[in-house]
mmCIF file with all atom_site columns, C-alpha atoms and ligand atoms in Angstrom:
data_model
loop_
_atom_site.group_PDB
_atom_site.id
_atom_site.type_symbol
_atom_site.label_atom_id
_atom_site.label_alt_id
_atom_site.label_comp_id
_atom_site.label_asym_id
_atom_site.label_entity_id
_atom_site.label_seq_id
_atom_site.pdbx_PDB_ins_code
_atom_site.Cartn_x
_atom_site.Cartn_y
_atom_site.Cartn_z
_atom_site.occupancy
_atom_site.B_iso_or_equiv
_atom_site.pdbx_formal_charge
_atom_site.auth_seq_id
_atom_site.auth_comp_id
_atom_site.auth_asym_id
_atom_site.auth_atom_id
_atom_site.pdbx_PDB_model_num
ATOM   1   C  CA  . UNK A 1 1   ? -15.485 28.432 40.663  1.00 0.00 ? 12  UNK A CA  1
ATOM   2   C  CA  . UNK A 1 2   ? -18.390 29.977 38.932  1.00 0.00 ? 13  UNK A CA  1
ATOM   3   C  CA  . UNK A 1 3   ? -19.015 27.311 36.587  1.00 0.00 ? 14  UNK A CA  1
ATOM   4   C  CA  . UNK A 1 4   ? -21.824 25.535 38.933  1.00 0.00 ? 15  UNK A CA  1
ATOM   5   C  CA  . UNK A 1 5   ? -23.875 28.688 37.905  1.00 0.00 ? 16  UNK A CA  1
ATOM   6   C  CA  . UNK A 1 6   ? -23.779 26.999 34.487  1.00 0.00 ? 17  UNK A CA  1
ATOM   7   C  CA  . UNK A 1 7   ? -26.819 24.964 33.064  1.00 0.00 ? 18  UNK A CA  1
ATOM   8   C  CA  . UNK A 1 8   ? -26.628 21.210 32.444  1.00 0.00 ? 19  UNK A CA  1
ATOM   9   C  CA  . UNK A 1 9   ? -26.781 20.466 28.788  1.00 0.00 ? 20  UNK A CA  1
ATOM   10  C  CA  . UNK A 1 10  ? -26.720 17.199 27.281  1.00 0.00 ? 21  UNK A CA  1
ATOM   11  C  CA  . UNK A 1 11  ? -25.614 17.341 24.037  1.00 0.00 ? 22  UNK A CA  1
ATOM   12  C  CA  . UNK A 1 12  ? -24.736 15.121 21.098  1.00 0.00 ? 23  UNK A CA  1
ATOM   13  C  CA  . UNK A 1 13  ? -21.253 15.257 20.622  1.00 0.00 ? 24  UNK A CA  1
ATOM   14  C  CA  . UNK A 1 14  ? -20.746 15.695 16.991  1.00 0.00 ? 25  UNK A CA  1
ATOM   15  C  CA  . UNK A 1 15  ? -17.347 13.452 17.199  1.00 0.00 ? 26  UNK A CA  1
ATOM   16  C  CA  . UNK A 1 16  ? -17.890 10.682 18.701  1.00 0.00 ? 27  UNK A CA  1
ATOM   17  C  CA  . UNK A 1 17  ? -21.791 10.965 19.222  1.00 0.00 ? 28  UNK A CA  1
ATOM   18  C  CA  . UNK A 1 18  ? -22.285 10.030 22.655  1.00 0.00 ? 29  UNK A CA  1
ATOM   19  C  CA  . UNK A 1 19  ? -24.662 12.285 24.858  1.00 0.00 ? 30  UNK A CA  1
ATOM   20  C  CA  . UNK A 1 20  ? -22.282 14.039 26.789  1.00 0.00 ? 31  UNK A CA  1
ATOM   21  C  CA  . UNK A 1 21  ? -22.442 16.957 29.150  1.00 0.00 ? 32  UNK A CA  1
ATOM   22  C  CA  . UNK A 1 22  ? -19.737 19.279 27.586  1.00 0.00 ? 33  UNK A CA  1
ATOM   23  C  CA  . UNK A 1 23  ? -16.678 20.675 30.162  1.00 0.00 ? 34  UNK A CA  1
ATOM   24  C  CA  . UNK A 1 24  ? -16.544 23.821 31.518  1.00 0.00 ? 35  UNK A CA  1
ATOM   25  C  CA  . UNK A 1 25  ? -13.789 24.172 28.039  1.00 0.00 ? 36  UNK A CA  1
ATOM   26  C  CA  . UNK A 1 26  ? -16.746 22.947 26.217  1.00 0.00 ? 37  UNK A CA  1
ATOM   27  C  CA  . UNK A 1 27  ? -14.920 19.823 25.412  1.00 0.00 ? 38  UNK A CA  1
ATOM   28  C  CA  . UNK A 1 28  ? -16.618 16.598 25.484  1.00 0.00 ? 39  UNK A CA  1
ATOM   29  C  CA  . UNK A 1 29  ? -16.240 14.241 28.224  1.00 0.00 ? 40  UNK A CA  1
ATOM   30  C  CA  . UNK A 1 30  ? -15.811 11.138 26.345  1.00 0.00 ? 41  UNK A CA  1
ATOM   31  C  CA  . UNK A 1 31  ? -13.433 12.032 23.359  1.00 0.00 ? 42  UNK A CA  1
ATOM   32  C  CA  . UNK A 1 32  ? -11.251 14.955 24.091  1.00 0.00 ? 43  UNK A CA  1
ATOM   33  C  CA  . UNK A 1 33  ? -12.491 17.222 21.342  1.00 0.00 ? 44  UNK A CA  1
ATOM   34  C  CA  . UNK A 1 34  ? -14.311 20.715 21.281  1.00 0.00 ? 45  UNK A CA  1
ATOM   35  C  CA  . UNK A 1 35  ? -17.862 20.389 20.983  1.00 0.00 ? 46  UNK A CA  1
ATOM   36  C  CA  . UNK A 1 36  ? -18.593 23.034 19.310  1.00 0.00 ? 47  UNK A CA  1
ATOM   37  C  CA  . UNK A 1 37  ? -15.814 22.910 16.656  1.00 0.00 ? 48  UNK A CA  1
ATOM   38  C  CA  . UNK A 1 38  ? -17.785 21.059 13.888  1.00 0.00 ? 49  UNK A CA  1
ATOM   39  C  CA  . UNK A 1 39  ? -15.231 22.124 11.207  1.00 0.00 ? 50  UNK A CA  1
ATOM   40  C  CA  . UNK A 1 40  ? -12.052 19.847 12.365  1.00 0.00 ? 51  UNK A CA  1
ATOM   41  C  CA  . UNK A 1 41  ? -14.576 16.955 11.259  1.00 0.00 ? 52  UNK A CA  1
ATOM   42  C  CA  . UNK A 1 42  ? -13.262 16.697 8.359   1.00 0.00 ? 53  UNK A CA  1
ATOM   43  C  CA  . UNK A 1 43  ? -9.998  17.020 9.353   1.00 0.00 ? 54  UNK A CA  1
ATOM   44  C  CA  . UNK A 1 44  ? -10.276 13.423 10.527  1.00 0.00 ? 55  UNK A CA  1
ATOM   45  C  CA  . UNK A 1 45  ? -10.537 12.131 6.890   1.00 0.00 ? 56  UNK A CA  1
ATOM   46  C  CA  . UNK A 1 46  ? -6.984  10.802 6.578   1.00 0.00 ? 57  UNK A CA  1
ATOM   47  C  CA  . UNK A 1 47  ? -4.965  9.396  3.362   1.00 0.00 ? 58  UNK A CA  1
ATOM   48  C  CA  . UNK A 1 48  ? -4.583  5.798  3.081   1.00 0.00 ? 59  UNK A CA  1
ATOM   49  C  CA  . UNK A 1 49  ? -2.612  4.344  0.783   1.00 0.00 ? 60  UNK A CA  1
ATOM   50  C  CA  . UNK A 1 50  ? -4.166  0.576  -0.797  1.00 0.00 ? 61  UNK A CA  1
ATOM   51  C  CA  . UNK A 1 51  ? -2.952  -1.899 -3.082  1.00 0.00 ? 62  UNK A CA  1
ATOM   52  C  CA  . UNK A 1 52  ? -4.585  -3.230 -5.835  1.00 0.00 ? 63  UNK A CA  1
ATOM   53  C  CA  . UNK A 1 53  ? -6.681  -5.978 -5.201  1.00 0.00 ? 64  UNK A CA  1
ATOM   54  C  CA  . UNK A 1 54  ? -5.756  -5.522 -1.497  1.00 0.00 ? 65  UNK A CA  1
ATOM   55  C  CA  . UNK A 1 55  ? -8.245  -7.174 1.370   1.00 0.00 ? 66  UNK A CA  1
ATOM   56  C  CA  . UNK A 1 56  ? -9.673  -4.518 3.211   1.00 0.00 ? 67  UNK A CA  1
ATOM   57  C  CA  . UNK A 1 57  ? -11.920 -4.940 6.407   1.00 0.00 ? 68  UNK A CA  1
ATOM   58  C  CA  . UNK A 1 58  ? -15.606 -4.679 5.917   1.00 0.00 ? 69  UNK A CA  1
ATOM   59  C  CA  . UNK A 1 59  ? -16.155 -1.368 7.602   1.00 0.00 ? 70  UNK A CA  1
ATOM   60  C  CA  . UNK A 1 60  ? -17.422 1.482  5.242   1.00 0.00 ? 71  UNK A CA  1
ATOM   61  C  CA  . UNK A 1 61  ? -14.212 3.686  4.387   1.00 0.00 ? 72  UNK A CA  1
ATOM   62  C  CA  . UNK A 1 62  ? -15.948 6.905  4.806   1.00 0.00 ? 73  UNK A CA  1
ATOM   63  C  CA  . UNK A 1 63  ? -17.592 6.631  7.970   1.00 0.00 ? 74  UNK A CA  1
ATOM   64  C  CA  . UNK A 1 64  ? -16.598 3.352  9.645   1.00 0.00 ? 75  UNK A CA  1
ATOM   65  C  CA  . UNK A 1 65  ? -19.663 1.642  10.076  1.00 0.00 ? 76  UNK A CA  1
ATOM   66  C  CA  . UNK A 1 66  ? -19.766 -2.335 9.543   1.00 0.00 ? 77  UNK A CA  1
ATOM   67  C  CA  . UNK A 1 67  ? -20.105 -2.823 6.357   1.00 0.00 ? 78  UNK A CA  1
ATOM   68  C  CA  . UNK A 1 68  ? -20.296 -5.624 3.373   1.00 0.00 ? 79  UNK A CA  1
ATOM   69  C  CA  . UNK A 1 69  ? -21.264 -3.536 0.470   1.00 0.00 ? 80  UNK A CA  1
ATOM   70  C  CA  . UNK A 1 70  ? -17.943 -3.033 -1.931  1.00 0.00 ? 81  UNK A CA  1
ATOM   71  C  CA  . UNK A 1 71  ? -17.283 -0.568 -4.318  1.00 0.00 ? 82  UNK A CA  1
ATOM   72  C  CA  . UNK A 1 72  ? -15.064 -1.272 -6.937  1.00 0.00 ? 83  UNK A CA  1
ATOM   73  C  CA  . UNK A 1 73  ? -12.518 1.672  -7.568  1.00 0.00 ? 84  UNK A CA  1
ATOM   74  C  CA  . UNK A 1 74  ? -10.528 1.971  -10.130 1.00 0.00 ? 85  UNK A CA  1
ATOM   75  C  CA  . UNK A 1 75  ? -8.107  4.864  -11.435 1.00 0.00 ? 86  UNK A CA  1
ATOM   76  C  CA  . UNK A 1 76  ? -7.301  4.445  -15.482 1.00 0.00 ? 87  UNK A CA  1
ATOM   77  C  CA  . UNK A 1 77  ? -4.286  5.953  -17.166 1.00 0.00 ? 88  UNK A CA  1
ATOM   78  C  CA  . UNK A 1 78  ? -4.893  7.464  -20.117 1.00 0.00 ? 89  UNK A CA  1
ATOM   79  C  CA  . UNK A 1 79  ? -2.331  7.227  -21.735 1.00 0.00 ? 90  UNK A CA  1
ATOM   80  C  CA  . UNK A 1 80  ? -0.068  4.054  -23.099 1.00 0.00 ? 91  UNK A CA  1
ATOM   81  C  CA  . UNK A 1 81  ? 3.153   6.013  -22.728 1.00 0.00 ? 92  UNK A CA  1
ATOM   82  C  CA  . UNK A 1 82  ? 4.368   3.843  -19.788 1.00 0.00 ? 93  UNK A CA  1
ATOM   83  C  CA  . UNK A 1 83  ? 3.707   0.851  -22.174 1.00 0.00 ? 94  UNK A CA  1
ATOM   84  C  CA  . UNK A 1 84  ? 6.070   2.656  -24.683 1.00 0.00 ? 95  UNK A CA  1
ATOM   85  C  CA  . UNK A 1 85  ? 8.447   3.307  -22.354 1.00 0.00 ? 96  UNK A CA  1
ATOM   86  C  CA  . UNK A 1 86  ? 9.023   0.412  -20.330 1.00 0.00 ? 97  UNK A CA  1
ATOM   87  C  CA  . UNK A 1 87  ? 8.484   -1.839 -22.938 1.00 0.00 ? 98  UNK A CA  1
ATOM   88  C  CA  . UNK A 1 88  ? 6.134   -5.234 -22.373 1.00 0.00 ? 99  UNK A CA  1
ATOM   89  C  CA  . UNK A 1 89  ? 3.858   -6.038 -20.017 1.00 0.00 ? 100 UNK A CA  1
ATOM   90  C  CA  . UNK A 1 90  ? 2.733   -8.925 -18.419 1.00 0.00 ? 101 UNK A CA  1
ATOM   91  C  CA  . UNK A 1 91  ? -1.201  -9.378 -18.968 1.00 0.00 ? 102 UNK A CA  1
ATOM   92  C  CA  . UNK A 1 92  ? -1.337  -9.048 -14.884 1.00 0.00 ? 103 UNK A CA  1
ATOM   93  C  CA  . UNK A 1 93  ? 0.276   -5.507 -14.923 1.00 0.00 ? 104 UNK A CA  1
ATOM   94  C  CA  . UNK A 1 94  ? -2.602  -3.434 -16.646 1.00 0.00 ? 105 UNK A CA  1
ATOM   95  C  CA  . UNK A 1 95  ? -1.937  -0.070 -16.291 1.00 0.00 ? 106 UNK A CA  1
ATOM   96  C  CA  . UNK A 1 96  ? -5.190  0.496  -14.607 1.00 0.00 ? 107 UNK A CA  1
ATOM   97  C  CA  . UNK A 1 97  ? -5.188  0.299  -10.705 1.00 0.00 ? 108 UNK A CA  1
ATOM   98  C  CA  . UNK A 1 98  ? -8.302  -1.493 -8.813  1.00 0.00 ? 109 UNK A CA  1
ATOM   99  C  CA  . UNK A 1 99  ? -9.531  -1.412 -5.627  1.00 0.00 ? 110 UNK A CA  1
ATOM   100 C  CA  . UNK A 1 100 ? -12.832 -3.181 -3.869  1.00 0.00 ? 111 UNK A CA  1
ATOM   101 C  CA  . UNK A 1 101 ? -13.217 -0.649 -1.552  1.00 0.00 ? 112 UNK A CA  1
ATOM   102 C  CA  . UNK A 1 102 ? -15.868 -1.046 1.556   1.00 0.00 ? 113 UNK A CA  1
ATOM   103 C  CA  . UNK A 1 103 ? -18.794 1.722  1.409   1.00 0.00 ? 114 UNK A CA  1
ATOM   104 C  CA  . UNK A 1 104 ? -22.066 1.511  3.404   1.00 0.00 ? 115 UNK A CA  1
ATOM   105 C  CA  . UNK A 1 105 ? -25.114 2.299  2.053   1.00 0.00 ? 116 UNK A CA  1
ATOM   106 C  CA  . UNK A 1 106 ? -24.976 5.861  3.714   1.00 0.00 ? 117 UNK A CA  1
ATOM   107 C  CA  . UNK A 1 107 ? -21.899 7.317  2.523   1.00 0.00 ? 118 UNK A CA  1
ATOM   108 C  CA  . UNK A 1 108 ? -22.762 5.790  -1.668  1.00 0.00 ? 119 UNK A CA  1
ATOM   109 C  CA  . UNK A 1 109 ? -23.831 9.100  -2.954  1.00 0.00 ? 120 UNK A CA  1
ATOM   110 C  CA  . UNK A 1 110 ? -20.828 10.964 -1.376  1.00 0.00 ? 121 UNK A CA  1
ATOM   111 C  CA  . UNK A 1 111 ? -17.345 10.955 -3.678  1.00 0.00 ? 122 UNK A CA  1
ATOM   112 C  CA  . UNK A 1 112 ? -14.518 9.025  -3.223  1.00 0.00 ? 123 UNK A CA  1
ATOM   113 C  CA  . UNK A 1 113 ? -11.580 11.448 -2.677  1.00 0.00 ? 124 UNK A CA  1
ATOM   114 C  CA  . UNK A 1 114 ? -8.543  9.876  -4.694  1.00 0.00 ? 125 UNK A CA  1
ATOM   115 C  CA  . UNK A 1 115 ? -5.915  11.405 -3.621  1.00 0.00 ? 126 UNK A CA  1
ATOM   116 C  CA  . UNK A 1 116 ? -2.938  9.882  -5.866  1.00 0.00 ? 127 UNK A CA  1
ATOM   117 C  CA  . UNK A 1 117 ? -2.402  6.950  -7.680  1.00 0.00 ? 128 UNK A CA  1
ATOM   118 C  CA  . UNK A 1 118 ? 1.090   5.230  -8.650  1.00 0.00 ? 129 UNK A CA  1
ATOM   119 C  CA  . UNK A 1 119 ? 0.754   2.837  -11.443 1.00 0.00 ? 130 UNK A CA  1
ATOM   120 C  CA  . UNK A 1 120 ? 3.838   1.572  -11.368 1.00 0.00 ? 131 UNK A CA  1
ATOM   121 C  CA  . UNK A 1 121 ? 3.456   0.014  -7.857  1.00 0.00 ? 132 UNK A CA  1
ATOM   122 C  CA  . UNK A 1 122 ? -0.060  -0.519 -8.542  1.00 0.00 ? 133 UNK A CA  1
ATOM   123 C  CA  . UNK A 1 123 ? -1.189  1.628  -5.229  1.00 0.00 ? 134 UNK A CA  1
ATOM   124 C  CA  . UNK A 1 124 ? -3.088  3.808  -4.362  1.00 0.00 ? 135 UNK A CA  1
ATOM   125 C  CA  . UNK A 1 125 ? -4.071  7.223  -1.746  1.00 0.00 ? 136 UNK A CA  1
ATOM   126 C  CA  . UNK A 1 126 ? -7.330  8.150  -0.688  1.00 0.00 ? 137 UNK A CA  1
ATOM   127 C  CA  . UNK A 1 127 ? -9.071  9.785  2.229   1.00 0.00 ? 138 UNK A CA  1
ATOM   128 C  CA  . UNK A 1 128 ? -10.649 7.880  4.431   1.00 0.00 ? 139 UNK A CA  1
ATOM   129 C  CA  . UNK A 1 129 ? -12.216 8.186  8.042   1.00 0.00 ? 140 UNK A CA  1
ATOM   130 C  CA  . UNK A 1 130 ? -9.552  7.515  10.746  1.00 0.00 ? 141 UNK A CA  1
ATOM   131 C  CA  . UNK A 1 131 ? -11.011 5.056  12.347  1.00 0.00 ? 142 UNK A CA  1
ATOM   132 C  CA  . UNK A 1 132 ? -10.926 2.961  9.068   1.00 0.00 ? 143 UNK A CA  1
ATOM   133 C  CA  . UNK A 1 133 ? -7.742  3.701  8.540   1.00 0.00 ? 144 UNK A CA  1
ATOM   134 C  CA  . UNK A 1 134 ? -6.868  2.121  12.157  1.00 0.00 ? 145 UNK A CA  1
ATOM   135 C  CA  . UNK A 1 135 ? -8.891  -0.799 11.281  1.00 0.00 ? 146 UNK A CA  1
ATOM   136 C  CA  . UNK A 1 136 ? -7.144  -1.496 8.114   1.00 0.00 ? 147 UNK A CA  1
ATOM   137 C  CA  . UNK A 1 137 ? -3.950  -1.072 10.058  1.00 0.00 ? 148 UNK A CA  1
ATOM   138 C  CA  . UNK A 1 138 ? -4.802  -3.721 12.526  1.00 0.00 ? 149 UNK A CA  1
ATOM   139 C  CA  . UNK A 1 139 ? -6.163  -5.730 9.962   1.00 0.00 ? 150 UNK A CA  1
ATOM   140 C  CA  . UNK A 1 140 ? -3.007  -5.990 7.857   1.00 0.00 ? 151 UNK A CA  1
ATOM   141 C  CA  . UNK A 1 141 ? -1.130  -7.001 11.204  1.00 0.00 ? 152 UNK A CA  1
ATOM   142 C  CA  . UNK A 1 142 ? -3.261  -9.943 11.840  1.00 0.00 ? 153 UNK A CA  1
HETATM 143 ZN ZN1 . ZN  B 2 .   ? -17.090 13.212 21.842  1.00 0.00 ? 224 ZN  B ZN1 1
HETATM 144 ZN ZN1 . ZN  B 2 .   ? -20.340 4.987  5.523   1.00 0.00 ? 225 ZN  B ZN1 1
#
């Protein structure tokens, strides 16, 4: 093998941010992924799918750092054509779907990416970091 030859470099890895010395594959030691692929980071944003008023765990939604700041979300319809349609409401069911949503500090001036939202079950989809996804999945468990 030629790879002793190599120099040593420490590196940040840009996934999981541990100083690593990268593989001969240039993969990080401690996560698995390609140090120098920066681009699949944002492949890790996943969709989530909440319901209103939903208890979510206070870790920030974008990033996954603890968290207790909330953001309240919430996605109007425009329209009152449901109303028209499906007849009365209760006052409960506004057509209007709300979510407290955990965001740090950090990640307030960046977007929240809704991806859909279904007013009749009063849900829904947006990306989020993976990692908060997995918490919120462990969190509805418990
Ligand atoms: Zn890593
Ligand atoms: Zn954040």
């Amino acid at each position: 093998m030629e790879e002793e030859n190599k120099p040593l470099i420490i590196i940040e890895c840009p996934h999981c941010h541990v100083q690593v010395i990268p593989t001969a594959d240039n993969l990080c030691p401690s996560c698995r992924e390609d140090i120098y692929n920066k681009q699949d980071i944002n492949s890790r944003q996943v969709v989530l799918m909440v319901q209103e008023s939903e208890k979510l765990p206070p870790y920030c939604y974008s990033c996954s750092a603890p968290t207790d700041r909330y953001v309240r979300t919430s996605a109007d319809e425009e329209s009152g054509l449901e109303t028209l349609i499906f007849g009365e409401k209760s006052p409960e069911s506004t057509s209007n779907v709300i979510v407290y949503l955990p965001e740090c500090e950090l990640c307030s001036d960046s977007e929240i990416e809704l991806v859909e939202v279904d007013y009749e079950n009063q849900t829904m989809k947006i990306m989020v970091d993976i990692r908060f996804q997995e918490r919120v999945l462990q969190f509805r468990e418990s």
